[in-house]
Amino acid sequence: MLIDTHAHLDRSTYAADWSGVLERAKQAGVEQIVVVGTTAAGSAASLQLAHEHPQLFATVGIHPNHAAEAAAGDWDEVVKLARDPRCVGIGETGLDRYWDDTPWSVQQDYFDRHLRLSQELDRAIVIHTRECLGEAIAMLRDARQRGPLRGVMHSYTGDAASAAECVELGLYISLAGMLTYKKNEELRAAAATIPPERLLVETDSPYLAPQPVRGKQNEPAYVVHTAECLAQVRNISTHELGELTTANARRLFGLPS
């Protein structure tokens, strides 16, 4: 039993084999999938999928790399969508220094908006960081001054010390396919230190396929490879890891059992 806590299934890349993607996930033991929005339109599409398929749930938000493209009214649409009963989280939001698509001040503004909406609605926030983990944690510290934080550092690639601070702030840590890459020994060392009650697994489909299927288009069924690697890192069985991360995902996102 596994839950893929982060997948971008609204992408047209799956259109030709949509039923196959869902069936392979089921056969792999992936019982639920959180479909993550990155634009206003994509968030609406993710919610539509969640209404059509009982095993799917959605988050709504504007990714930092899309914030500069946001049209007038897009943020209001996200706020409206966030109140849909099939919406279980806010984001994907955060900060990104790798791509230069969105001015830094705009990224900070949108991250702050998502944080405040998450706190207002008590919905889990889904956080992206790339080459700016320290800056993101600084904004999270400020947000924590306003009230409790509930959310996840998605596709985590930082060190153990930063993971510990994120956990202290109230967040979960989600591991994706990069955990399985041979060069990422430091990431596996960090994954071994995360409190068991704060661990999650994800695919970030269609990106970052894990090592055994690297080079292929990622999909929710492949989360099993990351789970197997994480179980080895933590010296527990894959079954135990599955039960643990499933309970964590349901607690964080309020998913039904």
Tab-separated table of C-alpha atoms in Angstrom:
chain	number	residue	atom	x	y	z
A	1	MET	CA	0.000	0.000	0.000
A	2	LEU	CA	1.449	3.339	-1.107
A	3	ILE	CA	0.293	6.890	-1.758
A	4	ASP	CA	1.956	9.006	-4.423
A	5	THR	CA	1.786	12.398	-2.728
A	6	HIS	CA	2.872	14.478	-5.730
A	7	ALA	CA	2.056	13.827	-9.381
A	8	HIS	CA	1.276	16.146	-12.285
A	9	LEU	CA	-1.341	14.026	-14.004
A	10	ASP	CA	-3.154	16.898	-15.675
A	11	ARG	CA	-0.408	16.917	-18.313
A	12	SER	CA	-1.339	15.956	-21.858
A	13	THR	CA	1.626	13.551	-21.840
A	14	TYR	CA	-0.637	10.925	-20.263
A	15	ALA	CA	-3.628	11.425	-22.539
A	16	ALA	CA	-2.816	8.530	-24.873
A	17	ASP	CA	-2.586	5.982	-22.024
A	18	TRP	CA	-4.619	7.475	-19.194
A	19	SER	CA	-6.412	4.252	-18.217
A	20	GLY	CA	-3.093	2.389	-18.338
A	21	VAL	CA	-1.447	4.876	-15.966
A	22	LEU	CA	-4.210	4.388	-13.404
A	23	GLU	CA	-4.271	0.619	-13.799
A	24	ARG	CA	-0.503	0.255	-13.422
A	25	ALA	CA	-0.649	2.382	-10.285
A	26	LYS	CA	-3.341	0.116	-8.869
A	27	GLN	CA	-1.373	-3.021	-9.727
A	28	ALA	CA	1.713	-1.540	-7.999
A	29	GLY	CA	-0.280	-0.998	-4.799
A	30	VAL	CA	-0.635	2.775	-5.168
A	31	GLU	CA	-4.074	3.295	-3.663
A	32	GLN	CA	-4.280	7.081	-3.748
A	33	ILE	CA	-2.589	9.876	-5.712
A	34	VAL	CA	-2.377	13.593	-4.988
A	35	VAL	CA	-2.549	15.468	-8.297
A	36	VAL	CA	-0.723	18.792	-7.966
A	37	GLY	CA	-1.661	22.065	-9.644
A	38	THR	CA	0.930	24.537	-10.929
A	39	THR	CA	-1.282	27.131	-12.660
A	40	ALA	CA	-4.872	28.265	-12.212
A	41	ALA	CA	-5.952	26.288	-15.272
A	42	GLY	CA	-3.884	23.262	-14.255
A	43	SER	CA	-5.337	23.396	-10.754
A	44	ALA	CA	-8.860	23.330	-12.174
A	45	ALA	CA	-7.893	20.368	-14.372
A	46	SER	CA	-6.417	18.532	-11.378
A	47	LEU	CA	-9.602	19.080	-9.413
A	48	GLN	CA	-11.664	17.812	-12.327
A	49	LEU	CA	-9.622	14.595	-12.333
A	50	ALA	CA	-10.157	14.266	-8.580
A	51	HIS	CA	-13.912	14.554	-9.059
A	52	GLU	CA	-13.856	11.914	-11.798
A	53	HIS	CA	-11.665	9.326	-10.010
A	54	PRO	CA	-12.167	8.478	-6.318
A	55	GLN	CA	-8.499	7.523	-5.811
A	56	LEU	CA	-7.315	10.969	-6.936
A	57	PHE	CA	-7.164	14.146	-4.844
A	58	ALA	CA	-5.944	17.579	-5.872
A	59	THR	CA	-3.928	20.553	-4.713
A	60	VAL	CA	-4.295	24.023	-6.202
A	61	GLY	CA	-1.700	26.734	-6.660
A	62	ILE	CA	0.688	28.644	-8.901
A	63	HIS	CA	4.239	27.330	-9.185
A	64	PRO	CA	7.006	29.920	-8.709
A	65	ASN	CA	8.151	29.383	-12.282
A	66	HIS	CA	4.653	30.230	-13.522
A	67	ALA	CA	3.922	33.155	-11.213
A	68	ALA	CA	5.147	35.779	-13.704
A	69	GLU	CA	2.716	34.387	-16.291
A	70	ALA	CA	-0.288	34.572	-13.980
A	71	ALA	CA	-3.087	36.621	-15.489
A	72	ALA	CA	-5.350	38.986	-13.614
A	73	GLY	CA	-7.846	36.866	-11.746
A	74	ASP	CA	-5.712	33.703	-11.623
A	75	TRP	CA	-4.963	34.028	-7.920
A	76	ASP	CA	-8.643	34.667	-7.139
A	77	GLU	CA	-9.445	31.498	-9.060
A	78	VAL	CA	-6.941	29.508	-6.967
A	79	VAL	CA	-8.508	30.857	-3.767
A	80	LYS	CA	-11.932	29.793	-5.042
A	81	LEU	CA	-10.727	26.329	-6.076
A	82	ALA	CA	-9.045	25.825	-2.687
A	83	ARG	CA	-12.471	25.558	-1.068
A	84	ASP	CA	-13.502	22.613	-3.233
A	85	PRO	CA	-14.006	19.477	-1.094
A	86	ARG	CA	-11.657	17.476	-3.345
A	87	CYS	CA	-8.833	19.957	-2.743
A	88	VAL	CA	-6.475	18.631	-0.063
A	89	GLY	CA	-3.603	21.107	-0.321
A	90	ILE	CA	-2.288	24.488	-1.433
A	91	GLY	CA	0.475	24.645	-4.029
A	92	GLU	CA	2.785	23.743	-5.627
A	93	THR	CA	4.404	26.927	-4.406
A	94	GLY	CA	7.797	27.989	-3.127
A	95	LEU	CA	10.975	29.506	-4.542
A	96	ASP	CA	13.321	28.670	-7.414
A	97	ARG	CA	16.794	30.101	-8.084
A	98	TYR	CA	17.646	27.595	-10.825
A	99	TRP	CA	15.299	28.965	-13.467
A	100	ASP	CA	15.147	32.702	-14.131
A	101	ASP	CA	11.533	32.820	-15.269
A	102	THR	CA	10.012	34.833	-12.425
A	103	PRO	CA	11.461	37.890	-10.628
A	104	TRP	CA	12.497	37.088	-7.072
A	105	SER	CA	10.078	39.586	-5.532
A	106	VAL	CA	7.181	38.023	-7.435
A	107	GLN	CA	8.182	34.551	-6.252
A	108	GLN	CA	8.277	35.753	-2.645
A	109	ASP	CA	4.897	37.444	-3.008
A	110	TYR	CA	3.213	34.332	-4.366
A	111	PHE	CA	4.873	32.045	-1.813
A	112	ASP	CA	3.584	34.323	0.945
A	113	ARG	CA	0.078	34.268	-0.546
A	114	HIS	CA	0.049	30.472	-0.598
A	115	LEU	CA	1.364	30.271	2.969
A	116	ARG	CA	-1.340	32.596	4.240
A	117	LEU	CA	-4.066	30.722	2.347
A	118	SER	CA	-2.820	27.420	3.749
A	119	GLN	CA	-2.940	28.792	7.268
A	120	GLU	CA	-6.356	30.385	6.744
A	121	LEU	CA	-7.953	27.191	5.413
A	122	ASP	CA	-5.823	24.731	7.422
A	123	ARG	CA	-4.852	22.923	4.221
A	124	ALA	CA	-1.448	21.343	3.693
A	125	ILE	CA	0.974	23.498	1.729
A	126	VAL	CA	3.128	21.841	-0.966
A	127	ILE	CA	6.546	23.517	-1.149
A	128	HIS	CA	9.035	23.548	-4.026
A	129	THR	CA	12.588	24.805	-3.588
A	130	ARG	CA	15.484	24.673	-6.013
A	131	GLU	CA	18.865	26.136	-5.142
A	132	CYS	CA	17.296	28.356	-2.472
A	133	LEU	CA	16.391	26.119	0.463
A	134	GLY	CA	17.772	28.607	2.993
A	135	GLU	CA	15.670	31.463	1.617
A	136	ALA	CA	12.562	29.290	1.654
A	137	ILE	CA	13.179	28.258	5.263
A	138	ALA	CA	13.564	31.943	6.197
A	139	MET	CA	10.088	32.659	4.814
A	140	LEU	CA	8.724	29.601	6.579
A	141	ARG	CA	10.123	30.867	9.870
A	142	ASP	CA	8.316	34.167	9.339
A	143	ALA	CA	5.075	32.360	8.493
A	144	ARG	CA	5.410	30.208	11.603
A	145	GLN	CA	5.321	33.395	13.679
A	146	ARG	CA	1.719	33.913	12.495
A	147	GLY	CA	0.569	30.434	13.432
A	148	PRO	CA	1.083	26.694	12.876
A	149	LEU	CA	2.403	25.380	9.585
A	150	ARG	CA	1.100	22.199	7.973
A	151	GLY	CA	2.665	20.992	4.776
A	152	VAL	CA	5.403	19.177	2.927
A	153	MET	CA	8.826	19.900	1.471
A	154	HIS	CA	8.224	18.109	-1.789
A	155	SER	CA	10.917	16.216	-3.703
A	156	TYR	CA	13.412	17.018	-0.958
A	157	THR	CA	17.099	17.190	-1.916
A	158	GLY	CA	18.618	19.089	1.027
A	159	ASP	CA	20.786	17.960	3.908
A	160	ALA	CA	19.870	16.470	7.282
A	161	ALA	CA	20.176	19.762	9.193
A	162	SER	CA	17.746	21.583	6.903
A	163	ALA	CA	15.335	18.644	7.003
A	164	ALA	CA	15.412	18.767	10.802
A	165	GLU	CA	14.577	22.473	10.777
A	166	CYS	CA	11.684	21.900	8.375
A	167	VAL	CA	10.354	19.182	10.659
A	168	GLU	CA	10.692	21.535	13.638
A	169	LEU	CA	8.629	24.100	11.733
A	170	GLY	CA	5.840	21.525	11.364
A	171	LEU	CA	6.509	20.119	7.909
A	172	TYR	CA	6.769	16.663	6.377
A	173	ILE	CA	9.621	15.598	4.082
A	174	SER	CA	8.785	13.858	0.811
A	175	LEU	CA	11.350	11.837	-1.153
A	176	ALA	CA	11.171	11.311	-4.895
A	177	GLY	CA	13.177	9.477	-7.528
A	178	MET	CA	16.412	11.385	-6.849
A	179	LEU	CA	16.758	9.336	-3.669
A	180	THR	CA	17.530	6.318	-5.859
A	181	TYR	CA	20.250	7.959	-7.978
A	182	LYS	CA	23.690	6.507	-7.317
A	183	LYS	CA	25.387	9.875	-6.760
A	184	ASN	CA	22.953	11.019	-4.056
A	185	GLU	CA	24.569	9.432	-1.012
A	186	GLU	CA	24.142	12.619	1.045
A	187	LEU	CA	20.415	12.665	0.338
A	188	ARG	CA	20.078	9.037	1.438
A	189	ALA	CA	21.993	9.886	4.618
A	190	ALA	CA	19.569	12.749	5.273
A	191	ALA	CA	16.574	10.485	4.611
A	192	ALA	CA	17.785	8.125	7.333
A	193	THR	CA	17.496	10.907	9.931
A	194	ILE	CA	13.943	12.104	9.257
A	195	PRO	CA	11.453	11.215	12.017
A	196	PRO	CA	9.313	8.314	10.807
A	197	GLU	CA	6.068	10.204	11.407
A	198	ARG	CA	7.152	12.908	8.916
A	199	LEU	CA	8.184	10.762	5.922
A	200	LEU	CA	6.379	10.735	2.579
A	201	VAL	CA	7.100	9.346	-0.897
A	202	GLU	CA	6.183	10.736	-4.308
A	203	THR	CA	6.997	10.525	-7.999
A	204	ASP	CA	6.733	14.146	-9.187
A	205	SER	CA	5.439	12.557	-12.392
A	206	PRO	CA	6.119	12.952	-15.250
A	207	TYR	CA	9.581	14.027	-14.069
A	208	LEU	CA	12.470	12.385	-12.197
A	209	ALA	CA	11.845	8.701	-12.853
A	210	PRO	CA	13.691	6.574	-10.248
A	211	GLN	CA	16.869	4.690	-11.090
A	212	PRO	CA	15.360	1.351	-12.208
A	213	VAL	CA	13.252	3.152	-14.829
A	214	ARG	CA	15.395	6.254	-15.331
A	215	GLY	CA	14.968	7.733	-18.792
A	216	LYS	CA	11.319	6.736	-18.992
A	217	GLN	CA	8.392	9.055	-18.411
A	218	ASN	CA	7.644	8.851	-14.715
A	219	GLU	CA	4.216	7.753	-13.463
A	220	PRO	CA	2.636	6.933	-10.083
A	221	ALA	CA	3.322	3.185	-10.300
A	222	TYR	CA	7.041	3.937	-10.124
A	223	VAL	CA	6.791	5.322	-6.592
A	224	VAL	CA	7.387	1.753	-5.467
A	225	HIS	CA	11.060	2.075	-6.497
A	226	THR	CA	11.565	5.117	-4.276
A	227	ALA	CA	9.752	3.358	-1.440
A	228	GLU	CA	12.008	0.320	-1.769
A	229	CYS	CA	15.114	2.504	-1.679
A	230	LEU	CA	13.856	4.457	1.334
A	231	ALA	CA	13.046	1.239	3.162
A	232	GLN	CA	16.610	0.014	2.587
A	233	VAL	CA	18.033	3.323	3.793
A	234	ARG	CA	16.013	3.066	6.998
A	235	ASN	CA	16.563	-0.696	7.426
A	236	ILE	CA	12.878	-1.602	7.467
A	237	SER	CA	10.702	-3.667	5.143
A	238	THR	CA	8.994	-2.104	2.156
A	239	HIS	CA	5.689	-3.204	3.676
A	240	GLU	CA	6.433	-1.306	6.883
A	241	LEU	CA	7.586	1.730	4.919
A	242	GLY	CA	4.360	1.625	2.910
A	243	GLU	CA	2.176	1.483	5.998
A	244	LEU	CA	4.132	4.295	7.604
A	245	THR	CA	4.112	6.708	4.660
A	246	THR	CA	0.475	5.937	3.853
A	247	ALA	CA	-0.590	6.822	7.391
A	248	ASN	CA	1.494	9.999	7.212
A	249	ALA	CA	-0.002	11.061	3.866
A	250	ARG	CA	-3.532	10.489	5.088
A	251	ARG	CA	-2.858	12.484	8.230
A	252	LEU	CA	-1.259	15.405	6.388
A	253	PHE	CA	-3.738	15.688	3.541
A	254	GLY	CA	-6.830	14.404	5.336
A	255	LEU	CA	-7.272	11.515	2.894
A	256	PRO	CA	-9.866	8.813	3.601
A	257	SER	CA	-8.698	5.336	4.564
